Amino acid sequence: IEKTKDLEALVSRVIQKISNISLPSDKEINIGASIGAIYGNPGQHSTERLIQISDELMYQAKQAGKGCFILKPISSPDSPVIHNDLEPV
């Protein structure tokens, strides 16, 4: 992925696909997702640190509401981009 817009589109599609999963059942099941992702040039942080940051972002996305995702550039760790323009799940 070379552009932030491409990452946003990918994450949005993943959330939409997860939200639209239907299982054969006589009961209604609601499935949703919240995603936190960090992006940038390789080698700026350890794998462990990237996982920690992504995990923190995922919890922020969950707090922001269903179907949200948060993207954050490695170069700007204090400026996440919150997306909540998806259809409610």
PDB file of C-alpha atoms in Angstrom:
ATOM      1  CA  ILE A   1       0.000   0.000   0.000  1.00  0.00           C
ATOM      2  CA  GLU A   2       1.574   3.239  -1.121  1.00  0.00           C
ATOM      3  CA  LYS A   3      -1.016   5.878  -0.191  1.00  0.00           C
ATOM      4  CA  THR A   4      -2.987   6.570   2.968  1.00  0.00           C
ATOM      5  CA  LYS A   5      -6.216   6.634   0.923  1.00  0.00           C
ATOM      6  CA  ASP A   6      -5.499   3.061  -0.212  1.00  0.00           C
ATOM      7  CA  LEU A   7      -5.069   1.952   3.406  1.00  0.00           C
ATOM      8  CA  GLU A   8      -8.280   3.738   4.405  1.00  0.00           C
ATOM      9  CA  ALA A   9     -10.163   2.032   1.562  1.00  0.00           C
ATOM     10  CA  LEU A  10      -8.761  -1.388   2.510  1.00  0.00           C
ATOM     11  CA  VAL A  11      -9.647  -1.026   6.193  1.00  0.00           C
ATOM     12  CA  SER A  12     -13.110   0.245   5.301  1.00  0.00           C
ATOM     13  CA  ARG A  13     -13.701  -2.776   3.033  1.00  0.00           C
ATOM     14  CA  VAL A  14     -12.536  -5.181   5.771  1.00  0.00           C
ATOM     15  CA  ILE A  15     -14.970  -3.665   8.276  1.00  0.00           C
ATOM     16  CA  GLN A  16     -17.816  -3.740   5.724  1.00  0.00           C
ATOM     17  CA  LYS A  17     -17.108  -7.397   4.839  1.00  0.00           C
ATOM     18  CA  ILE A  18     -17.003  -8.426   8.496  1.00  0.00           C
ATOM     19  CA  SER A  19     -20.208  -6.506   9.198  1.00  0.00           C
ATOM     20  CA  ASN A  20     -22.002  -8.213   6.322  1.00  0.00           C
ATOM     21  CA  ILE A  21     -21.180 -11.794   7.319  1.00  0.00           C
ATOM     22  CA  SER A  22     -24.329 -13.850   7.542  1.00  0.00           C
ATOM     23  CA  LEU A  23     -24.454 -17.218   9.206  1.00  0.00           C
ATOM     24  CA  PRO A  24     -27.206 -19.760   8.683  1.00  0.00           C
ATOM     25  CA  SER A  25     -29.178 -19.552  11.879  1.00  0.00           C
ATOM     26  CA  ASP A  26     -32.629 -19.004  13.243  1.00  0.00           C
ATOM     27  CA  LYS A  27     -31.241 -16.225  15.440  1.00  0.00           C
ATOM     28  CA  GLU A  28     -29.978 -12.822  14.433  1.00  0.00           C
ATOM     29  CA  ILE A  29     -26.259 -12.307  14.981  1.00  0.00           C
ATOM     30  CA  ASN A  30     -24.588  -8.903  14.736  1.00  0.00           C
ATOM     31  CA  ILE A  31     -20.898  -8.930  13.884  1.00  0.00           C
ATOM     32  CA  GLY A  32     -18.738  -5.829  13.758  1.00  0.00           C
ATOM     33  CA  ALA A  33     -15.138  -4.713  13.874  1.00  0.00           C
ATOM     34  CA  SER A  34     -12.976  -1.875  15.095  1.00  0.00           C
ATOM     35  CA  ILE A  35      -9.491  -1.503  13.662  1.00  0.00           C
ATOM     36  CA  GLY A  36      -6.390   0.357  14.789  1.00  0.00           C
ATOM     37  CA  ALA A  37      -3.463   0.564  12.377  1.00  0.00           C
ATOM     38  CA  ILE A  38      -0.120   2.315  12.244  1.00  0.00           C
ATOM     39  CA  TYR A  39       1.706   2.919   8.993  1.00  0.00           C
ATOM     40  CA  GLY A  40       4.991   4.348   7.765  1.00  0.00           C
ATOM     41  CA  ASN A  41       8.501   3.417   6.809  1.00  0.00           C
ATOM     42  CA  PRO A  42       9.911   0.135   8.105  1.00  0.00           C
ATOM     43  CA  GLY A  43      12.497   0.160  10.858  1.00  0.00           C
ATOM     44  CA  GLN A  44      11.294   3.204  12.786  1.00  0.00           C
ATOM     45  CA  HIS A  45       9.988   1.100  15.688  1.00  0.00           C
ATOM     46  CA  SER A  46      10.354  -2.470  16.908  1.00  0.00           C
ATOM     47  CA  THR A  47       7.645  -4.985  16.044  1.00  0.00           C
ATOM     48  CA  GLU A  48       6.623  -5.070  19.697  1.00  0.00           C
ATOM     49  CA  ARG A  49       6.163  -1.284  19.771  1.00  0.00           C
ATOM     50  CA  LEU A  50       4.115  -1.331  16.548  1.00  0.00           C
ATOM     51  CA  ILE A  51       1.831  -4.012  18.003  1.00  0.00           C
ATOM     52  CA  GLN A  52       1.468  -2.007  21.227  1.00  0.00           C
ATOM     53  CA  ILE A  53       0.548   1.183  19.328  1.00  0.00           C
ATOM     54  CA  SER A  54      -1.891  -0.673  17.048  1.00  0.00           C
ATOM     55  CA  ASP A  55      -3.529  -2.292  20.061  1.00  0.00           C
ATOM     56  CA  GLU A  56      -3.966   1.105  21.729  1.00  0.00           C
ATOM     57  CA  LEU A  57      -5.470   2.479  18.506  1.00  0.00           C
ATOM     58  CA  MET A  58      -7.887  -0.451  18.272  1.00  0.00           C
ATOM     59  CA  TYR A  59      -9.218   0.295  21.757  1.00  0.00           C
ATOM     60  CA  GLN A  60      -9.592   3.975  20.829  1.00  0.00           C
ATOM     61  CA  ALA A  61     -11.566   2.902  17.741  1.00  0.00           C
ATOM     62  CA  LYS A  62     -13.818   0.707  19.898  1.00  0.00           C
ATOM     63  CA  GLN A  63     -14.486   3.645  22.212  1.00  0.00           C
ATOM     64  CA  ALA A  64     -15.306   5.888  19.233  1.00  0.00           C
ATOM     65  CA  GLY A  65     -18.153   3.580  18.168  1.00  0.00           C
ATOM     66  CA  LYS A  66     -19.063   0.568  16.088  1.00  0.00           C
ATOM     67  CA  GLY A  67     -17.507   0.319  12.664  1.00  0.00           C
ATOM     68  CA  CYS A  68     -14.713   2.798  13.407  1.00  0.00           C
ATOM     69  CA  PHE A  69     -11.106   2.596  12.472  1.00  0.00           C
ATOM     70  CA  ILE A  70      -8.128   4.687  13.500  1.00  0.00           C
ATOM     71  CA  LEU A  71      -5.013   5.105  11.399  1.00  0.00           C
ATOM     72  CA  LYS A  72      -1.849   6.751  12.640  1.00  0.00           C
ATOM     73  CA  PRO A  73       1.366   7.546  10.814  1.00  0.00           C
ATOM     74  CA  ILE A  74       4.528   6.395  12.575  1.00  0.00           C
ATOM     75  CA  SER A  75       5.995   9.868  12.091  1.00  0.00           C
ATOM     76  CA  SER A  76       3.111  11.517  14.006  1.00  0.00           C
ATOM     77  CA  PRO A  77       2.335   9.226  16.945  1.00  0.00           C
ATOM     78  CA  ASP A  78       0.110  11.813  18.638  1.00  0.00           C
ATOM     79  CA  SER A  79      -2.164  12.561  15.686  1.00  0.00           C
ATOM     80  CA  PRO A  80      -4.398   9.574  14.906  1.00  0.00           C
ATOM     81  CA  VAL A  81      -6.998   9.815  12.158  1.00  0.00           C
ATOM     82  CA  ILE A  82     -10.385   8.562  13.388  1.00  0.00           C
ATOM     83  CA  HIS A  83     -12.908   7.303  10.855  1.00  0.00           C
ATOM     84  CA  ASN A  84     -16.513   6.788  11.818  1.00  0.00           C
ATOM     85  CA  ASP A  85     -18.282   7.350   8.530  1.00  0.00           C
ATOM     86  CA  LEU A  86     -19.376   3.774   8.019  1.00  0.00           C
ATOM     87  CA  GLU A  87     -22.891   2.443   8.279  1.00  0.00           C
ATOM     88  CA  PRO A  88     -23.702   1.343  11.846  1.00  0.00           C
ATOM     89  CA  VAL A  89     -23.312  -2.356  12.380  1.00  0.00           C
TER      90      VAL A  89
END
